[in-house]
Amino acid sequence: MKVLIATQKPFAAVAVEGIKKILTEAGHEVVLFEKYAEQADFVKAVADAEALIIRSDKVTAEVIAAAPKLKIVVRAGAGYDNVDLEAASARKIVVMNTPGQNSNAVAELAVALMIFMARTQFTPATGSEIQGKTLGIQAFGAVGRLVGAKAKALGMKVKALDPFLTDEQIAAGGAEPVHTLDELYSGSDYVSLHIPALPSTIGSINYELITKMPKGATLVNTARKEVIDEAGLEKALTERPDLKYVTDVAPDNFAALQEKFGLRVFATPKKMGAQTSEANINAGLAAARQIVDFFATGNAKFQVNKW
Ligand code: 3PG
């Protein structure tokens, strides 16, 4: 089968080598398509692809229509909001992710961003310590649990909210369960977001929630920029000069925020949570193995779409 690795943000070279090895040893042909400039180039590149490995690359209905032989798309990572599942399902194209494979990298970045903000973006201004502070984790999945464990090791108190988990499951993950957003936001010096971008979560982190945070609190977003209500965030930061926002995914109004709020806001220049060679190797190789297995045995364990 012809497998296209389409990554606008490439995997580390060592991961690409490993992916190629797994696929070619199983008899597949591999084409590498990295750092493309335009979405239109991606649309052209999929013409004869039978399988796709992607990261945050946008597999739109147009991409799917341009790939008549496509049978499987594996998102090497967790979030699959960049894939048009409906368009894929209509063609019975299997879409998978590689859950957990890049979680540690994202969790380490979330902790790093907390410390970076606590220490006023590594400027000489007097900062604060995270030890003894309370961290509220919104969604206690693979990344949330790792953030919690690392924060605990650094002396933080950790709470978590996750409507899909029982109190026992949250406690087993090392966090104190909380049951409402109000409780989470009002009781946390740091709130770390680990929710996916879904119709129900997009724009859900709004002025009301953000302003529930206690004095001096910081909102940490290594999830998706879409979950933030950007106007609400700006209003909250304007009215509450004690609040801070740090994110791996710059909001559209980031230039305005930076101009208005200076060191109280920070965004990485490019989404980099999963950008470690370890995460690239884990997620990339898992994607390659899932494709090999799918074509060899029909195994679709990590399929995320249905028809
Ligand atoms: C994910 O959903 O796995 C992360 O956001 C990583 O995205 P990336 O592969 O584009 O870095």
PDB file of C-alpha atoms and ligand atoms in Angstrom, residues 9 55-57 75-81 102 106 222-224 271-275, ligand 1:
ATOM      1  CA  LYS A   9       5.284  20.228  11.155  1.00  0.00           C
ATOM      2  CA  ARG A  55      -0.198  15.290  12.876  1.00  0.00           C
ATOM      3  CA  SER A  56      -2.318  18.465  13.086  1.00  0.00           C
ATOM      4  CA  ASP A  57      -2.624  18.421   9.298  1.00  0.00           C
ATOM      5  CA  ARG A  75      -3.429  10.916  13.414  1.00  0.00           C
ATOM      6  CA  ALA A  76      -0.084  10.435  15.197  1.00  0.00           C
ATOM      7  CA  GLY A  77      -1.267  12.067  18.394  1.00  0.00           C
ATOM      8  CA  ALA A  78      -4.346  12.459  20.536  1.00  0.00           C
ATOM      9  CA  GLY A  79      -6.683  15.149  19.180  1.00  0.00           C
ATOM     10  CA  TYR A  80      -8.452  14.403  15.900  1.00  0.00           C
ATOM     11  CA  ASP A  81     -10.447  17.621  15.567  1.00  0.00           C
ATOM     12  CA  ASN A 102       2.756  11.976  23.117  1.00  0.00           C
ATOM     13  CA  VAL A 106       2.550  17.795  26.580  1.00  0.00           C
ATOM     14  CA  THR A 222      -1.973  23.138  26.235  1.00  0.00           C
ATOM     15  CA  ALA A 223      -5.228  21.795  24.766  1.00  0.00           C
ATOM     16  CA  ARG A 224      -6.715  23.688  21.822  1.00  0.00           C
ATOM     17  CA  LYS A 271       2.216  24.460  18.897  1.00  0.00           C
ATOM     18  CA  MET A 272       5.066  22.556  20.521  1.00  0.00           C
ATOM     19  CA  GLY A 273       3.534  20.438  23.298  1.00  0.00           C
ATOM     20  CA  ALA A 274       4.222  17.181  21.480  1.00  0.00           C
ATOM     21  CA  GLN A 275       7.375  18.384  19.777  1.00  0.00           C
TER      22      GLN A 275
HETATM   23  C1  3PG B   1      -2.200  16.073  19.935  1.00  0.00           C
HETATM   24  O1  3PG B   1      -3.415  16.251  19.813  1.00  0.00           O
HETATM   25  O2  3PG B   1      -1.692  14.939  19.920  1.00  0.00           O
HETATM   26  C2  3PG B   1      -1.294  17.245  20.161  1.00  0.00           C
HETATM   27  O3  3PG B   1      -1.993  18.444  20.077  1.00  0.00           O
HETATM   28  C3  3PG B   1      -0.076  17.245  19.271  1.00  0.00           C
HETATM   29  O4  3PG B   1      -0.261  17.827  18.020  1.00  0.00           O
HETATM   30  P1  3PG B   1       0.946  17.857  16.945  1.00  0.00           P
HETATM   31  O5  3PG B   1       1.192  16.475  16.492  1.00  0.00           O
HETATM   32  O6  3PG B   1       0.466  18.765  15.859  1.00  0.00           O
HETATM   33  O7  3PG B   1       2.159  18.430  17.632  1.00  0.00           O
END
